[in-house]
Amino acid sequence: MKLRKVSAASAAVLALALTATACGGDDKDSGSSGGDGKKITIGIKFDQPGLGQKTPDGYAGFDVDVATYVAKKLGYTEDQIEWKESKSADRETMLQRGDVDFIAATYSITPQRQEKVDFAGPYLLAHQDVLIRADDDKIKSPEDLNNAKLCSVTGSTSAQNIKDKLAPKAQLQPYPTYSACLPGLQNGAIDALTTDDSILAGYAAQAQFKGKFKLGGFKLTNENYGIGVKKGSDLKDKINKALEEMVADKSWDKAVKDNFGPANYKNEPAPKIGDIKS
């Protein structure tokens, strides 16, 4: 009987200790998520010059400037931003899993994507085009892409648009990133890279490719860049307000000039929130 009483008492003490430890752990976890630990995670591209690019000095590009402005309006300083690479094929999944708070990564608003995620914006209207070698005189129209080796990025809609609507005999060559297409375009392994003109202009303007590529000049589609958020997120309205303020105070114009000016990119005017061009 005496041994049982000691065991029961010991068990009670042990249970009390475990409870206290658990409560202490909860307090620590909840404290680390606020105060000085406040941060926001934003998805961008890491390999798109002029839009979203990881550099030795940090992150640069139009999308980065837009996302930084929005984050500040949401109450975050630059050092509270955690940048995360968002490849085209991964964007919806990253939002749905909560890997990021929002994505600004040349993310065109489409009905198919709107079924999975919500969009703020648009904040830029681009157009699909093609990038070809500077000495290529064979591709003068979209129809000339028939039988051409056409490179685009897995998960992007660009190459499939051309094959479905303009050049059904185009030979699609999927690559993981846009930058991975460039060596093949340069050495003739592929004939054209297709995506948005804003992205292509950024590549063509890079020092190592200067004079080697040219834009086809085809305005094949309207690409309404939006900021993706998780379905039902209350961030959508807050981001829309921030985008309106960015246009109103001319920060949007400055970001366009800073990032696209060197490429002589002729951008469209800032779109109105909710005005999605078909």
mmCIF file of N, CA and C in Angstrom, residues 144-251:
data_model
loop_
_atom_site.group_PDB
_atom_site.id
_atom_site.type_symbol
_atom_site.label_atom_id
_atom_site.label_comp_id
_atom_site.label_asym_id
_atom_site.label_seq_id
_atom_site.Cartn_x
_atom_site.Cartn_y
_atom_site.Cartn_z
ATOM 1 N N ASP A 144 5.037 31.732 -88.984
ATOM 2 C CA ASP A 144 6.368 31.229 -89.317
ATOM 3 C C ASP A 144 6.930 30.333 -88.219
ATOM 4 N N LEU A 145 6.225 30.240 -87.091
ATOM 5 C CA LEU A 145 6.671 29.367 -86.010
ATOM 6 C C LEU A 145 6.278 27.911 -86.246
ATOM 7 N N ASN A 146 5.485 27.648 -87.279
ATOM 8 C CA ASN A 146 5.193 26.265 -87.652
ATOM 9 C C ASN A 146 6.494 25.551 -87.991
ATOM 10 N N ASN A 147 6.672 24.369 -87.398
ATOM 11 C CA ASN A 147 7.866 23.535 -87.565
ATOM 12 C C ASN A 147 9.106 24.108 -86.863
ATOM 13 N N ALA A 148 8.974 25.260 -86.235
ATOM 14 C CA ALA A 148 10.092 25.821 -85.474
ATOM 15 C C ALA A 148 10.139 25.181 -84.089
ATOM 16 N N LYS A 149 11.331 25.129 -83.520
ATOM 17 C CA LYS A 149 11.496 24.616 -82.161
ATOM 18 C C LYS A 149 11.264 25.780 -81.197
ATOM 19 N N LEU A 150 10.183 25.667 -80.453
ATOM 20 C CA LEU A 150 9.705 26.766 -79.625
ATOM 21 C C LEU A 150 9.887 26.434 -78.148
ATOM 22 N N CYS A 151 10.627 27.265 -77.455
ATOM 23 C CA CYS A 151 10.916 27.024 -76.045
ATOM 24 C C CYS A 151 10.038 27.867 -75.137
ATOM 25 N N SER A 152 9.511 27.275 -74.110
ATOM 26 C CA SER A 152 8.857 28.016 -73.048
ATOM 27 C C SER A 152 9.002 27.235 -71.756
ATOM 28 N N VAL A 153 8.470 27.800 -70.690
ATOM 29 C CA VAL A 153 8.695 27.236 -69.366
ATOM 30 C C VAL A 153 7.551 26.320 -68.954
ATOM 31 N N THR A 154 7.894 25.195 -68.364
ATOM 32 C CA THR A 154 6.897 24.263 -67.855
ATOM 33 C C THR A 154 5.961 24.972 -66.884
ATOM 34 N N GLY A 155 4.654 24.852 -67.121
ATOM 35 C CA GLY A 155 3.673 25.504 -66.271
ATOM 36 C C GLY A 155 3.193 26.827 -66.812
ATOM 37 N N SER A 156 3.891 27.379 -67.815
ATOM 38 C CA SER A 156 3.478 28.630 -68.438
ATOM 39 C C SER A 156 2.477 28.327 -69.550
ATOM 40 N N THR A 157 1.637 29.319 -69.874
ATOM 41 C CA THR A 157 0.625 29.128 -70.919
ATOM 42 C C THR A 157 1.097 29.592 -72.289
ATOM 43 N N SER A 158 2.256 30.225 -72.379
ATOM 44 C CA SER A 158 2.680 30.913 -73.593
ATOM 45 C C SER A 158 2.831 30.006 -74.808
ATOM 46 N N ALA A 159 3.656 28.984 -74.697
ATOM 47 C CA ALA A 159 3.923 28.119 -75.847
ATOM 48 C C ALA A 159 2.661 27.398 -76.302
ATOM 49 N N GLN A 160 1.852 26.937 -75.357
ATOM 50 C CA GLN A 160 0.625 26.231 -75.714
ATOM 51 C C GLN A 160 -0.346 27.148 -76.445
ATOM 52 N N ASN A 161 -0.377 28.438 -76.076
ATOM 53 C CA ASN A 161 -1.233 29.401 -76.785
ATOM 54 C C ASN A 161 -0.883 29.461 -78.259
ATOM 55 N N ILE A 162 0.413 29.519 -78.559
ATOM 56 C CA ILE A 162 0.854 29.596 -79.952
ATOM 57 C C ILE A 162 0.495 28.316 -80.698
ATOM 58 N N LYS A 163 0.746 27.179 -80.084
ATOM 59 C CA LYS A 163 0.467 25.896 -80.737
ATOM 60 C C LYS A 163 -1.029 25.703 -80.978
ATOM 61 N N ASP A 164 -1.851 26.117 -80.018
ATOM 62 C CA ASP A 164 -3.293 25.930 -80.132
ATOM 63 C C ASP A 164 -3.932 26.879 -81.137
ATOM 64 N N LYS A 165 -3.427 28.119 -81.216
ATOM 65 C CA LYS A 165 -4.141 29.154 -81.967
ATOM 66 C C LYS A 165 -3.446 29.658 -83.235
ATOM 67 N N LEU A 166 -2.118 29.550 -83.290
ATOM 68 C CA LEU A 166 -1.404 30.216 -84.380
ATOM 69 C C LEU A 166 -0.493 29.313 -85.196
ATOM 70 N N ALA A 167 0.204 28.421 -84.548
ATOM 71 C CA ALA A 167 1.173 27.579 -85.254
ATOM 72 C C ALA A 167 1.066 26.152 -84.742
ATOM 73 N N PRO A 168 0.091 25.398 -85.228
ATOM 74 C CA PRO A 168 -0.165 24.048 -84.704
ATOM 75 C C PRO A 168 0.993 23.069 -84.903
ATOM 76 N N LYS A 169 1.890 23.369 -85.822
ATOM 77 C CA LYS A 169 3.024 22.462 -86.075
ATOM 78 C C LYS A 169 4.280 22.875 -85.308
ATOM 79 N N ALA A 170 4.172 23.863 -84.450
ATOM 80 C CA ALA A 170 5.321 24.269 -83.647
ATOM 81 C C ALA A 170 5.747 23.118 -82.738
ATOM 82 N N GLN A 171 7.058 22.956 -82.603
ATOM 83 C CA GLN A 171 7.604 21.884 -81.773
ATOM 84 C C GLN A 171 7.947 22.457 -80.389
ATOM 85 N N LEU A 172 7.116 22.133 -79.413
ATOM 86 C CA LEU A 172 7.308 22.693 -78.081
ATOM 87 C C LEU A 172 8.494 22.048 -77.367
ATOM 88 N N GLN A 173 9.315 22.894 -76.767
ATOM 89 C CA GLN A 173 10.497 22.448 -76.035
ATOM 90 C C GLN A 173 10.427 23.009 -74.609
ATOM 91 N N PRO A 174 9.851 22.266 -73.671
ATOM 92 C CA PRO A 174 9.723 22.784 -72.301
ATOM 93 C C PRO A 174 11.039 22.780 -71.531
ATOM 94 N N TYR A 175 11.290 23.873 -70.814
ATOM 95 C CA TYR A 175 12.465 24.011 -69.960
ATOM 96 C C TYR A 175 11.997 24.453 -68.572
ATOM 97 N N PRO A 176 12.803 24.224 -67.539
ATOM 98 C CA PRO A 176 12.368 24.575 -66.188
ATOM 99 C C PRO A 176 12.289 26.078 -65.921
ATOM 100 N N THR A 177 13.156 26.864 -66.565
ATOM 101 C CA THR A 177 13.166 28.318 -66.370
ATOM 102 C C THR A 177 13.416 29.004 -67.708
ATOM 103 N N TYR A 178 13.087 30.302 -67.768
ATOM 104 C CA TYR A 178 13.328 31.068 -68.987
ATOM 105 C C TYR A 178 14.819 31.186 -69.281
ATOM 106 N N SER A 179 15.606 31.387 -68.249
ATOM 107 C CA SER A 179 17.040 31.534 -68.460
ATOM 108 C C SER A 179 17.660 30.271 -69.047
ATOM 109 N N ALA A 180 17.065 29.117 -68.762
ATOM 110 C CA ALA A 180 17.578 27.862 -69.311
ATOM 111 C C ALA A 180 17.368 27.770 -70.819
ATOM 112 N N CYS A 181 16.432 28.541 -71.358
ATOM 113 C CA CYS A 181 16.169 28.533 -72.797
ATOM 114 C C CYS A 181 17.228 29.290 -73.593
ATOM 115 N N LEU A 182 17.861 30.273 -72.978
ATOM 116 C CA LEU A 182 18.717 31.201 -73.714
ATOM 117 C C LEU A 182 19.930 30.566 -74.371
ATOM 118 N N PRO A 183 20.674 29.666 -73.715
ATOM 119 C CA PRO A 183 21.805 29.033 -74.406
ATOM 120 C C PRO A 183 21.374 28.283 -75.662
ATOM 121 N N GLY A 184 20.238 27.598 -75.581
ATOM 122 C CA GLY A 184 19.736 26.876 -76.751
ATOM 123 C C GLY A 184 19.340 27.806 -77.877
ATOM 124 N N LEU A 185 18.767 28.949 -77.529
ATOM 125 C CA LEU A 185 18.407 29.939 -78.538
ATOM 126 C C LEU A 185 19.663 30.522 -79.175
ATOM 127 N N GLN A 186 20.661 30.750 -78.375
ATOM 128 C CA GLN A 186 21.894 31.350 -78.868
ATOM 129 C C GLN A 186 22.657 30.419 -79.796
ATOM 130 N N ASN A 187 22.680 29.110 -79.470
ATOM 131 C CA ASN A 187 23.463 28.178 -80.297
ATOM 132 C C ASN A 187 22.649 27.496 -81.395
ATOM 133 N N GLY A 188 21.356 27.831 -81.498
ATOM 134 C CA GLY A 188 20.541 27.308 -82.591
ATOM 135 C C GLY A 188 19.807 26.019 -82.281
ATOM 136 N N ALA A 189 19.926 25.516 -81.041
ATOM 137 C CA ALA A 189 19.210 24.293 -80.677
ATOM 138 C C ALA A 189 17.704 24.529 -80.673
ATOM 139 N N ILE A 190 17.287 25.755 -80.378
ATOM 140 C CA ILE A 190 15.888 26.139 -80.508
ATOM 141 C C ILE A 190 15.814 27.407 -81.352
ATOM 142 N N ASP A 191 14.639 27.684 -81.886
ATOM 143 C CA ASP A 191 14.475 28.801 -82.822
ATOM 144 C C ASP A 191 13.865 30.040 -82.177
ATOM 145 N N ALA A 192 13.086 29.840 -81.143
ATOM 146 C CA ALA A 192 12.416 30.985 -80.529
ATOM 147 C C ALA A 192 12.036 30.663 -79.090
ATOM 148 N N LEU A 193 12.054 31.700 -78.281
ATOM 149 C CA LEU A 193 11.583 31.627 -76.900
ATOM 150 C C LEU A 193 10.346 32.496 -76.808
ATOM 151 N N THR A 194 9.287 31.965 -76.265
ATOM 152 C CA THR A 194 8.063 32.766 -76.159
ATOM 153 C C THR A 194 7.636 32.933 -74.715
ATOM 154 N N THR A 195 7.340 34.145 -74.388
ATOM 155 C CA THR A 195 6.703 34.515 -73.128
ATOM 156 C C THR A 195 6.312 35.984 -73.261
ATOM 157 N N ASP A 196 6.153 36.677 -72.157
ATOM 158 C CA ASP A 196 5.698 38.063 -72.212
ATOM 159 C C ASP A 196 6.807 38.997 -72.696
ATOM 160 N N ASP A 197 6.410 40.053 -73.426
ATOM 161 C CA ASP A 197 7.394 40.987 -73.966
ATOM 162 C C ASP A 197 8.221 41.656 -72.877
ATOM 163 N N SER A 198 7.629 41.878 -71.716
ATOM 164 C CA SER A 198 8.375 42.496 -70.613
ATOM 165 C C SER A 198 9.530 41.592 -70.171
ATOM 166 N N ILE A 199 9.295 40.311 -70.096
ATOM 167 C CA ILE A 199 10.322 39.356 -69.701
ATOM 168 C C ILE A 199 11.398 39.251 -70.778
ATOM 169 N N LEU A 200 10.965 39.153 -72.030
ATOM 170 C CA LEU A 200 11.912 39.022 -73.137
ATOM 171 C C LEU A 200 12.807 40.249 -73.262
ATOM 172 N N ALA A 201 12.220 41.421 -73.059
ATOM 173 C CA ALA A 201 12.998 42.655 -73.134
ATOM 174 C C ALA A 201 14.081 42.674 -72.063
ATOM 175 N N GLY A 202 13.764 42.149 -70.892
ATOM 176 C CA GLY A 202 14.747 42.094 -69.821
ATOM 177 C C GLY A 202 15.940 41.232 -70.188
ATOM 178 N N TYR A 203 15.681 40.105 -70.824
ATOM 179 C CA TYR A 203 16.778 39.242 -71.251
ATOM 180 C C TYR A 203 17.599 39.875 -72.364
ATOM 181 N N ALA A 204 16.923 40.428 -73.351
ATOM 182 C CA ALA A 204 17.616 41.013 -74.497
ATOM 183 C C ALA A 204 18.513 42.171 -74.087
ATOM 184 N N ALA A 205 18.177 42.839 -72.983
ATOM 185 C CA ALA A 205 18.936 44.008 -72.544
ATOM 186 C C ALA A 205 20.163 43.653 -71.706
ATOM 187 N N GLN A 206 20.310 42.380 -71.306
ATOM 188 C CA GLN A 206 21.464 42.000 -70.504
ATOM 189 C C GLN A 206 22.755 42.181 -71.291
ATOM 190 N N ALA A 207 23.796 42.592 -70.588
ATOM 191 C CA ALA A 207 25.069 42.901 -71.239
ATOM 192 C C ALA A 207 25.600 41.725 -72.061
ATOM 193 N N GLN A 208 25.504 40.500 -71.532
ATOM 194 C CA GLN A 208 26.078 39.353 -72.223
ATOM 195 C C GLN A 208 25.285 38.944 -73.468
ATOM 196 N N PHE A 209 24.049 39.448 -73.589
ATOM 197 C CA PHE A 209 23.224 39.097 -74.746
ATOM 198 C C PHE A 209 22.938 40.285 -75.664
ATOM 199 N N LYS A 210 23.538 41.411 -75.344
ATOM 200 C CA LYS A 210 23.257 42.624 -76.107
ATOM 201 C C LYS A 210 23.607 42.433 -77.587
ATOM 202 N N GLY A 211 22.622 42.703 -78.445
ATOM 203 C CA GLY A 211 22.826 42.588 -79.886
ATOM 204 C C GLY A 211 22.658 41.191 -80.440
ATOM 205 N N LYS A 212 22.420 40.209 -79.598
ATOM 206 C CA LYS A 212 22.320 38.824 -80.061
ATOM 207 C C LYS A 212 20.884 38.377 -80.310
ATOM 208 N N PHE A 213 19.919 39.022 -79.638
ATOM 209 C CA PHE A 213 18.514 38.642 -79.777
ATOM 210 C C PHE A 213 17.669 39.855 -80.163
ATOM 211 N N LYS A 214 16.470 39.576 -80.641
ATOM 212 C CA LYS A 214 15.514 40.645 -80.934
ATOM 213 C C LYS A 214 14.102 40.142 -80.682
ATOM 214 N N LEU A 215 13.211 41.067 -80.401
ATOM 215 C CA LEU A 215 11.796 40.735 -80.216
ATOM 216 C C LEU A 215 11.120 40.621 -81.574
ATOM 217 N N GLY A 216 10.188 39.691 -81.666
ATOM 218 C CA GLY A 216 9.450 39.537 -82.911
ATOM 219 C C GLY A 216 8.510 40.703 -83.181
ATOM 220 N N GLY A 217 8.047 41.342 -82.116
ATOM 221 C CA GLY A 217 7.123 42.465 -82.272
ATOM 222 C C GLY A 217 5.679 42.034 -82.424
ATOM 223 N N PHE A 218 5.348 40.788 -82.031
ATOM 224 C CA PHE A 218 3.970 40.284 -82.135
ATOM 225 C C PHE A 218 3.251 40.511 -80.799
ATOM 226 N N LYS A 219 2.157 41.203 -80.798
ATOM 227 C CA LYS A 219 1.342 41.332 -79.580
ATOM 228 C C LYS A 219 0.297 40.232 -79.624
ATOM 229 N N LEU A 220 0.701 39.050 -79.188
ATOM 230 C CA LEU A 220 -0.120 37.858 -79.376
ATOM 231 C C LEU A 220 -1.262 37.757 -78.368
ATOM 232 N N THR A 221 -1.030 38.208 -77.169
ATOM 233 C CA THR A 221 -2.058 38.119 -76.121
ATOM 234 C C THR A 221 -1.939 39.314 -75.193
ATOM 235 N N ASN A 222 -2.940 39.482 -74.357
ATOM 236 C CA ASN A 222 -2.859 40.415 -73.240
ATOM 237 C C ASN A 222 -2.563 39.608 -71.982
ATOM 238 N N GLU A 223 -1.506 39.985 -71.290
ATOM 239 C CA GLU A 223 -1.113 39.306 -70.056
ATOM 240 C C GLU A 223 -1.285 40.279 -68.894
ATOM 241 N N ASN A 224 -2.298 40.028 -68.089
ATOM 242 C CA ASN A 224 -2.632 40.903 -66.957
ATOM 243 C C ASN A 224 -1.936 40.389 -65.703
ATOM 244 N N TYR A 225 -0.837 41.019 -65.333
ATOM 245 C CA TYR A 225 -0.101 40.568 -64.154
ATOM 246 C C TYR A 225 -0.851 40.918 -62.877
ATOM 247 N N GLY A 226 -1.098 39.892 -62.063
ATOM 248 C CA GLY A 226 -1.762 40.094 -60.788
ATOM 249 C C GLY A 226 -0.905 39.581 -59.648
ATOM 250 N N ILE A 227 -1.281 39.938 -58.448
ATOM 251 C CA ILE A 227 -0.614 39.430 -57.244
ATOM 252 C C ILE A 227 -1.480 38.315 -56.673
ATOM 253 N N GLY A 228 -0.938 37.118 -56.666
ATOM 254 C CA GLY A 228 -1.693 35.962 -56.216
ATOM 255 C C GLY A 228 -1.719 35.826 -54.702
ATOM 256 N N VAL A 229 -2.889 35.492 -54.166
ATOM 257 C CA VAL A 229 -3.052 35.215 -52.739
ATOM 258 C C VAL A 229 -3.882 33.941 -52.584
ATOM 259 N N LYS A 230 -3.856 33.378 -51.403
ATOM 260 C CA LYS A 230 -4.639 32.176 -51.137
ATOM 261 C C LYS A 230 -6.125 32.479 -51.295
ATOM 262 N N LYS A 231 -6.867 31.527 -51.801
ATOM 263 C CA LYS A 231 -8.300 31.700 -52.019
ATOM 264 C C LYS A 231 -8.989 32.150 -50.727
ATOM 265 N N GLY A 232 -9.735 33.256 -50.820
ATOM 266 C CA GLY A 232 -10.464 33.764 -49.669
ATOM 267 C C GLY A 232 -9.660 34.650 -48.738
ATOM 268 N N SER A 233 -8.390 34.916 -49.069
ATOM 269 C CA SER A 233 -7.540 35.720 -48.191
ATOM 270 C C SER A 233 -8.001 37.175 -48.148
ATOM 271 N N ASP A 234 -7.984 37.766 -46.940
ATOM 272 C CA ASP A 234 -8.356 39.171 -46.812
ATOM 273 C C ASP A 234 -7.239 40.103 -47.284
ATOM 274 N N LEU A 235 -6.105 39.530 -47.683
ATOM 275 C CA LEU A 235 -5.012 40.341 -48.218
ATOM 276 C C LEU A 235 -5.361 40.949 -49.575
ATOM 277 N N LYS A 236 -6.253 40.334 -50.298
ATOM 278 C CA LYS A 236 -6.579 40.808 -51.643
ATOM 279 C C LYS A 236 -6.986 42.284 -51.640
ATOM 280 N N ASP A 237 -7.940 42.664 -50.809
ATOM 281 C CA ASP A 237 -8.418 44.056 -50.773
ATOM 282 C C ASP A 237 -7.317 45.004 -50.294
ATOM 283 N N LYS A 238 -6.521 44.572 -49.335
ATOM 284 C CA LYS A 238 -5.441 45.409 -48.817
ATOM 285 C C LYS A 238 -4.376 45.650 -49.884
ATOM 286 N N ILE A 239 -4.071 44.607 -50.651
ATOM 287 C CA ILE A 239 -3.075 44.745 -51.715
ATOM 288 C C ILE A 239 -3.599 45.642 -52.822
ATOM 289 N N ASN A 240 -4.878 45.504 -53.164
ATOM 290 C CA ASN A 240 -5.471 46.377 -54.192
ATOM 291 C C ASN A 240 -5.350 47.851 -53.795
ATOM 292 N N LYS A 241 -5.593 48.144 -52.535
ATOM 293 C CA LYS A 241 -5.477 49.524 -52.058
ATOM 294 C C LYS A 241 -4.042 50.018 -52.178
ATOM 295 N N ALA A 242 -3.099 49.160 -51.835
ATOM 296 C CA ALA A 242 -1.685 49.527 -51.930
ATOM 297 C C ALA A 242 -1.285 49.790 -53.379
ATOM 298 N N LEU A 243 -1.788 48.983 -54.302
ATOM 299 C CA LEU A 243 -1.461 49.170 -55.723
ATOM 300 C C LEU A 243 -2.015 50.493 -56.235
ATOM 301 N N GLU A 244 -3.208 50.833 -55.805
ATOM 302 C CA GLU A 244 -3.791 52.122 -56.201
ATOM 303 C C GLU A 244 -2.941 53.279 -55.695
ATOM 304 N N GLU A 245 -2.448 53.152 -54.474
ATOM 305 C CA GLU A 245 -1.606 54.202 -53.900
ATOM 306 C C GLU A 245 -0.263 54.288 -54.639
ATOM 307 N N MET A 246 0.243 53.152 -55.079
ATOM 308 C CA MET A 246 1.511 53.136 -55.798
ATOM 309 C C MET A 246 1.413 53.890 -57.126
ATOM 310 N N VAL A 247 0.278 53.743 -57.797
ATOM 311 C CA VAL A 247 0.060 54.473 -59.047
ATOM 312 C C VAL A 247 -0.145 55.961 -58.762
ATOM 313 N N ALA A 248 -0.929 56.258 -57.744
ATOM 314 C CA ALA A 248 -1.273 57.647 -57.426
ATOM 315 C C ALA A 248 -0.060 58.481 -57.038
ATOM 316 N N ASP A 249 0.872 57.898 -56.288
ATOM 317 C CA ASP A 249 2.026 58.691 -55.834
ATOM 318 C C ASP A 249 3.228 58.592 -56.784
ATOM 319 N N LYS A 250 3.004 58.003 -57.970
ATOM 320 C CA LYS A 250 4.012 57.923 -59.039
ATOM 321 C C LYS A 250 5.132 56.919 -58.761
ATOM 322 N N SER A 251 5.009 56.151 -57.701
ATOM 323 C CA SER A 251 6.022 55.128 -57.438
ATOM 324 C C SER A 251 6.002 54.054 -58.521
#
